[in-house]
Amino acid sequence: MDKKLDTIQPIFWRENQLQLLDQRALPQQEDWLNYDDANEVAAAITDMVVRGAPAIGVTAAYGVVLAARKAWQQSAEAWQQAIVDPINALASSRPTAVNLFWAIERMTALYQTLPANESPEATLLAEAKKIHQEDIAANHAMGHLGSALIDADSTVLTHCNAGALATGGFGTALGVIRQGFADGKVKHVYADETRPWLQGSRLTAWELQKDNIPVTIQAEGAAASLMATGELDWIIVGADRITANGDVANKVGTYMLAILAKYHGVKMMVVAPTSTIDWQLQDGKDIPIEQRSAEEVTTIQGQQIAPEGVAASNPAFDVTPANLVDAIVTEAGVILSPSLEAMKQIEPKQ
Ligand code: MRU
């Protein structure tokens, strides 16, 4: 991989602290915030300092390290009790991205095996770093698998930000786009601006510009007429949770794109690591969909844009049924025409 196409990383563990690139300030400012308290990390996830399913999971893993450090400082005898509340705060930070719960469960399973009379920090930090590195490696693997599905010189559309910023690094959907660009498969990217947080115009456009990948932003309402031109070959998106039958929760608006894609004969690719698959849920109707505040819709960067007091609905995600998806790309393999049966190809053996 051309290193020039792998320039952004939003999460660092440096000087015994967690450092997060504040995604609320991008692209105008590149501010880094430092964290040494798990409750503050939980607030950072809720407040969108860090966002995107795999990035939330990696951040929560480091949050557990900070919780363990504080619990050990509070009580070397009872740290396994003191760690519970801050971990619960991390788990309550956002409801839809299953990577959050996956990472917390992995860290919890580990700390429960540790001796009560030894500091757990070093062991948990090694595990959090492993989760982080595994995520980056999965993204590179998915980049190659996804790129292989795309014909030369294709035009693609992406929604929200499923890039380096949304992961440990490199990105899921943008990982495929980065690799596809390097392979001569992707020649142009359209990015939906993605109301109300504008992850597309603020974050995806910023990432692609940095890597010199041609990008055009558009209001998401422009997607249907773009597809009608016949110019678009693939829609490539990430996911917050995929159920056992291949239904996909992702940023609100993805379902609309999938329906439009079916009508216009545009192919739909979902790119997500296996940590995004919730094997406990049979289908998408049981996925908890986060409802965020009305102010996110009625204001832009603190500026009121709708009449005072008007009602606003703000579901952060929607669910695309598996039968509207052409391919789910994971690091464990590609599922074409996903279904309960097809998903079994990558289901871990018990
Ligand atoms: O609300 P956000 O910005 O956390 O939503 C992010 C998305 O919907 C992404 O598409 C998804 O998490 C995949 S990120 C690789």
Coordinates of C-alpha atoms and ligand atoms in Angstrom, one line a residue:
M1 CA 0.0 0.0 0.0
D2 CA 1.2 3.4 -0.9
K3 CA 2.0 5.0 2.5
K4 CA 0.8 8.3 1.2
L5 CA -2.7 6.9 1.3
D6 CA -2.6 6.1 5.0
T7 CA -1.9 9.4 6.7
I8 CA -4.5 9.8 9.4
Q9 CA -4.9 8.3 12.8
P10 CA -7.5 9.6 15.3
I11 CA -6.5 7.7 18.4
F12 CA -3.2 7.5 20.2
W13 CA -1.9 6.2 23.6
R14 CA 0.9 8.6 24.5
E15 CA 2.5 9.5 27.7
N16 CA 0.2 7.2 29.7
Q17 CA -2.8 9.0 28.4
L18 CA -5.4 8.6 25.7
Q19 CA -5.3 11.2 23.0
L20 CA -8.2 11.8 20.7
L21 CA -8.4 14.0 17.6
D22 CA -11.5 16.2 18.3
Q23 CA -13.7 15.4 15.3
R24 CA -16.2 18.1 16.2
A25 CA -13.6 20.8 15.2
L26 CA -12.6 19.3 11.8
P27 CA -11.8 20.3 9.2
Q28 CA -11.2 23.9 10.5
Q29 CA -9.0 22.9 13.4
E30 CA -7.0 19.8 14.3
D31 CA -7.3 19.8 18.1
W32 CA -6.0 16.9 20.2
L33 CA -7.7 16.2 23.6
N34 CA -6.0 14.2 26.4
Y35 CA -7.9 11.8 28.7
D36 CA -6.9 10.1 31.9
D37 CA -10.4 9.3 33.2
A38 CA -12.8 6.7 31.9
N39 CA -15.9 8.8 32.7
E40 CA -14.5 11.6 30.6
V41 CA -13.8 9.1 27.8
A42 CA -17.4 8.0 28.0
A43 CA -18.5 11.6 27.6
A44 CA -16.2 12.1 24.7
I45 CA -17.9 9.2 22.9
T46 CA -21.4 10.5 23.6
D47 CA -20.4 14.1 22.5
M48 CA -18.8 12.9 19.2
V49 CA -15.2 13.9 19.9
V50 CA -14.6 10.4 18.6
R51 CA -17.2 8.6 16.5
G52 CA -17.6 5.7 14.0
A53 CA -18.2 2.2 15.3
P54 CA -14.6 0.7 15.3
A55 CA -13.1 3.9 16.7
I56 CA -15.6 3.9 19.5
G57 CA -14.6 0.3 20.3
V58 CA -10.9 1.1 20.3
T59 CA -11.5 4.2 22.4
A60 CA -13.6 2.2 24.9
A61 CA -10.8 -0.4 25.2
Y62 CA -8.3 2.4 26.2
G63 CA -11.1 3.7 28.5
V64 CA -11.1 0.4 30.4
V65 CA -7.3 0.8 30.9
L66 CA -7.9 4.2 32.5
A67 CA -10.8 2.8 34.6
A68 CA -8.4 0.0 35.8
R69 CA -5.7 2.5 36.7
K70 CA -8.0 4.7 38.8
A71 CA -9.6 1.6 40.5
W72 CA -6.2 0.3 41.4
Q73 CA -5.2 3.7 42.8
Q74 CA -8.4 3.9 44.8
S75 CA -8.1 0.4 46.3
A76 CA -5.4 -2.2 45.6
E77 CA -7.6 -4.8 47.4
A78 CA -11.0 -4.0 45.7
W79 CA -10.1 -2.7 42.2
Q80 CA -12.3 -5.3 40.6
Q81 CA -15.3 -3.7 42.3
A82 CA -14.2 -0.1 41.7
I83 CA -13.8 -0.7 37.9
V84 CA -17.4 -1.6 37.4
D85 CA -19.1 1.9 37.4
P86 CA -16.7 3.5 34.9
I87 CA -17.0 0.5 32.6
N88 CA -20.8 0.9 32.8
A89 CA -20.5 4.5 31.9
L90 CA -18.4 3.6 28.8
A91 CA -21.1 1.0 27.9
S92 CA -23.8 3.6 28.2
S93 CA -22.1 6.2 26.0
R94 CA -23.8 5.2 22.7
P95 CA -26.2 2.3 22.0
T96 CA -26.0 1.3 18.3
A97 CA -22.4 0.5 17.4
V98 CA -21.8 -3.1 18.7
N99 CA -18.0 -2.6 18.5
L100 CA -18.4 -0.7 21.8
F101 CA -19.8 -3.7 23.7
W102 CA -17.6 -6.1 21.9
A103 CA -14.4 -4.2 23.0
I104 CA -15.7 -3.8 26.6
E105 CA -16.6 -7.5 26.8
R106 CA -13.1 -8.5 25.6
M107 CA -11.4 -6.2 28.1
T108 CA -13.8 -7.4 30.9
A109 CA -13.2 -11.1 30.2
L110 CA -9.5 -10.3 30.5
Y111 CA -9.5 -8.3 33.7
Q112 CA -11.7 -10.9 35.4
T113 CA -8.9 -13.4 35.0
L114 CA -6.2 -11.1 36.6
P115 CA -5.0 -11.6 40.2
A116 CA -6.7 -9.2 42.7
N117 CA -3.4 -8.2 44.3
E118 CA -1.6 -7.0 41.2
S119 CA -2.0 -3.8 39.1
P120 CA -4.0 -4.7 36.0
E121 CA -2.9 -1.7 33.9
A122 CA -0.1 -3.1 31.9
T123 CA -2.0 -6.3 30.9
L124 CA -5.1 -4.3 29.9
L125 CA -3.0 -1.7 28.0
A126 CA -1.4 -4.5 26.0
E127 CA -4.9 -5.8 25.1
A128 CA -6.2 -2.4 24.1
K129 CA -3.2 -1.9 21.9
K130 CA -3.9 -5.3 20.3
I131 CA -7.5 -4.4 19.7
H132 CA -6.3 -1.2 18.0
Q133 CA -3.7 -2.9 15.8
E134 CA -6.1 -5.7 14.9
D135 CA -8.6 -3.1 13.7
I136 CA -6.0 -1.4 11.4
A137 CA -4.9 -4.8 10.1
A138 CA -8.6 -5.8 9.4
N139 CA -9.1 -2.5 7.5
H140 CA -6.1 -3.2 5.2
A141 CA -7.4 -6.8 4.6
M142 CA -10.9 -5.5 3.8
G143 CA -9.3 -2.8 1.5
H144 CA -7.9 -5.5 -0.7
L145 CA -11.0 -7.7 -0.6
G146 CA -13.3 -4.8 -1.4
S147 CA -11.1 -3.4 -4.2
A148 CA -11.1 -6.8 -5.9
L149 CA -14.9 -6.5 -6.4
I150 CA -14.7 -3.1 -8.2
D151 CA -14.1 -2.7 -12.0
A152 CA -11.4 -0.3 -13.2
D153 CA -12.2 3.4 -13.3
S154 CA -15.3 3.2 -11.2
T155 CA -17.2 6.1 -9.6
V156 CA -18.5 5.4 -6.1
L157 CA -20.6 7.2 -3.5
T158 CA -20.1 7.0 0.2
H159 CA -22.2 8.2 3.1
C160 CA -21.2 9.5 6.5
N161 CA -17.5 8.9 7.4
A162 CA -16.2 5.3 7.5
G163 CA -12.6 6.4 7.2
A164 CA -9.5 6.4 9.2
L165 CA -11.3 8.8 11.6
A166 CA -14.0 6.3 12.2
T167 CA -11.6 3.4 13.0
G168 CA -8.2 2.7 14.5
G169 CA -6.8 3.9 11.1
F170 CA -7.2 3.5 7.3
G171 CA -11.0 3.0 7.4
T172 CA -13.5 0.5 6.4
A173 CA -15.5 1.9 3.4
L174 CA -12.7 4.5 2.9
G175 CA -10.1 1.7 3.3
V176 CA -11.7 0.0 0.2
I177 CA -11.8 3.4 -1.6
R178 CA -8.1 4.1 -0.7
Q179 CA -7.0 0.7 -1.8
G180 CA -9.3 0.9 -4.9
F181 CA -7.8 4.2 -5.8
A182 CA -4.3 2.8 -5.5
D183 CA -5.3 -0.2 -7.7
G184 CA -6.9 2.0 -10.4
K185 CA -10.4 0.7 -9.5
V186 CA -11.8 3.9 -8.1
K187 CA -11.4 7.1 -10.1
H188 CA -13.9 9.4 -8.4
V189 CA -15.7 9.6 -5.1
Y190 CA -19.0 11.3 -4.2
A191 CA -19.5 12.0 -0.5
D192 CA -22.9 12.7 0.9
E193 CA -22.6 15.7 3.3
T194 CA -24.6 13.6 5.9
R195 CA -26.9 15.7 8.0
P196 CA -27.0 16.7 10.8
W197 CA -23.3 16.1 11.8
L198 CA -21.9 16.6 8.3
Q199 CA -19.5 13.7 8.7
G200 CA -19.3 13.5 4.9
S201 CA -18.5 17.1 4.1
R202 CA -16.4 17.7 7.2
L203 CA -14.6 14.4 7.7
T204 CA -14.7 12.2 4.5
A205 CA -13.9 15.1 2.2
W206 CA -11.0 16.1 4.5
E207 CA -9.6 12.6 4.6
L208 CA -9.8 12.1 0.8
Q209 CA -8.4 15.5 0.0
K210 CA -5.4 14.8 2.3
D211 CA -4.8 11.6 0.3
N212 CA -5.4 13.4 -3.1
I213 CA -8.3 11.2 -4.0
P214 CA -10.8 13.1 -6.2
V215 CA -13.9 13.8 -4.1
T216 CA -17.1 15.8 -4.7
I217 CA -19.5 16.5 -1.9
Q218 CA -23.2 16.7 -2.3
A219 CA -26.4 17.0 -0.3
E220 CA -27.8 13.5 0.3
G221 CA -30.9 14.5 -1.6
A222 CA -28.8 14.6 -4.8
A223 CA -28.1 10.9 -4.7
A224 CA -31.1 9.7 -6.8
S225 CA -30.4 12.1 -9.7
L226 CA -26.7 11.1 -9.6
M227 CA -27.7 7.5 -9.9
A228 CA -30.1 8.3 -12.7
T229 CA -27.2 9.6 -14.8
G230 CA -25.7 6.1 -14.9
E231 CA -22.4 7.5 -13.7
L232 CA -22.3 5.7 -10.4
D233 CA -21.0 2.1 -10.1
W234 CA -21.0 1.4 -6.3
I235 CA -22.2 2.7 -3.1
I236 CA -19.6 1.9 -0.4
V237 CA -20.5 2.4 3.3
G238 CA -19.5 1.2 6.7
A239 CA -21.8 -0.3 9.4
D240 CA -22.5 0.1 13.1
R241 CA -24.1 -3.3 13.6
I242 CA -24.7 -6.2 11.3
T243 CA -27.1 -9.0 12.4
A244 CA -26.8 -12.7 11.9
N245 CA -29.0 -12.5 8.7
G246 CA -26.9 -9.7 7.2
D247 CA -29.2 -6.7 8.0
V248 CA -27.1 -3.6 8.4
A249 CA -27.4 -0.6 10.8
N250 CA -25.5 2.4 9.5
K251 CA -25.8 6.2 9.5
V252 CA -29.4 7.3 8.8
G253 CA -29.8 7.7 5.1
T254 CA -28.0 4.5 4.2
Y255 CA -31.4 2.6 3.8
M256 CA -32.6 5.3 1.4
L257 CA -29.5 4.9 -0.7
A258 CA -29.8 1.1 -0.8
I259 CA -33.4 1.4 -2.1
L260 CA -32.3 3.9 -4.7
A261 CA -29.4 1.7 -5.7
K262 CA -31.6 -1.3 -6.3
Y263 CA -33.9 0.8 -8.5
H264 CA -31.1 2.2 -10.5
G265 CA -28.9 -0.9 -10.8
V266 CA -26.1 0.5 -8.7
K267 CA -24.3 -2.0 -6.5
M268 CA -24.2 -1.7 -2.7
M269 CA -21.1 -2.7 -0.6
V270 CA -21.0 -2.7 3.2
V271 CA -17.5 -2.9 4.7
A272 CA -17.1 -3.8 8.4
P273 CA -14.8 -5.8 10.6
T274 CA -16.2 -8.9 12.2
S275 CA -16.3 -7.0 15.5
T276 CA -19.3 -5.1 14.0
I277 CA -21.3 -8.4 13.6
D278 CA -23.8 -9.1 16.4
W279 CA -24.4 -12.8 16.1
Q280 CA -26.9 -12.7 19.0
L281 CA -29.4 -10.7 16.9
Q282 CA -31.2 -12.6 14.2
D283 CA -32.3 -9.6 12.2
G284 CA -32.2 -5.8 12.1
K285 CA -35.5 -5.0 13.8
D286 CA -33.9 -5.7 17.2
I287 CA -31.0 -3.3 16.7
P288 CA -31.3 -0.3 19.2
I289 CA -31.3 2.9 17.2
E290 CA -29.9 5.9 18.9
Q291 CA -32.1 9.0 19.0
R292 CA -30.1 12.1 19.4
S293 CA -31.2 15.6 20.5
A294 CA -33.5 17.8 18.4
E295 CA -30.9 20.6 18.7
E296 CA -28.6 18.7 16.4
V297 CA -31.2 19.2 13.6
T298 CA -32.5 22.6 14.5
T299 CA -29.0 24.2 14.8
I300 CA -25.8 24.2 12.9
Q301 CA -22.7 24.8 15.1
G302 CA -24.8 26.6 17.7
Q303 CA -26.7 28.7 15.2
Q304 CA -30.5 28.2 15.1
I305 CA -31.6 27.4 11.6
A306 CA -35.2 26.2 12.3
P307 CA -38.1 28.1 14.0
E308 CA -37.7 28.1 17.8
G309 CA -39.6 25.3 19.4
V310 CA -40.2 23.2 16.2
A311 CA -40.2 19.5 16.8
A312 CA -37.3 17.6 15.2
S313 CA -36.7 13.9 14.8
N314 CA -33.1 12.8 15.0
P315 CA -32.5 9.0 14.6
A316 CA -28.8 8.6 14.1
F317 CA -29.0 5.3 12.2
D318 CA -31.3 3.2 10.1
V319 CA -31.4 -0.5 9.1
T320 CA -30.9 -1.7 5.5
P321 CA -32.3 -5.2 4.9
A322 CA -29.8 -7.7 3.7
N323 CA -31.6 -8.2 0.4
L324 CA -30.7 -4.7 -0.6
V325 CA -26.9 -5.4 -0.1
D326 CA -24.7 -6.9 -2.8
A327 CA -21.7 -7.6 -0.7
I328 CA -20.6 -7.4 2.9
V329 CA -16.8 -7.2 3.1
T330 CA -15.2 -8.3 6.4
E331 CA -11.6 -9.3 7.2
A332 CA -12.8 -12.9 7.4
G333 CA -14.1 -12.9 3.9
V334 CA -16.7 -11.4 1.5
I335 CA -20.4 -12.4 1.7
L336 CA -22.1 -11.9 -1.6
S337 CA -26.0 -11.6 -1.5
P338 CA -26.0 -11.7 2.3
S339 CA -28.6 -13.9 4.1
L340 CA -28.8 -16.0 7.3
E341 CA -27.4 -18.9 5.3
A342 CA -24.7 -16.9 3.5
M343 CA -23.5 -15.3 6.7
K344 CA -22.6 -18.7 8.2
Q345 CA -19.5 -18.7 6.0
I346 CA -17.9 -16.3 8.4
E347 CA -19.7 -17.2 11.7
P348 CA -17.2 -18.2 14.3
K349 CA -17.4 -21.9 15.3
Q350 CA -18.5 -22.3 19.0
Ligands
MRU1 O1 -22.8 8.8 14.4 P1 -21.5 8.3 13.8 O2 -20.7 9.4 13.2 O3 -20.7 7.6 14.9 O4 -21.9 7.3 12.7 C1 -20.9 6.6 12.1 C2 -21.4 5.7 11.0 O5 -22.5 5.5 10.8 C3 -20.3 4.9 10.2 O6 -20.7 4.7 8.9 C4 -20.1 3.6 10.9 O7 -19.9 3.7 12.3 C5 -19.0 2.8 10.3 S1 -17.5 3.5 10.7 C6 -16.2 2.6 10.0

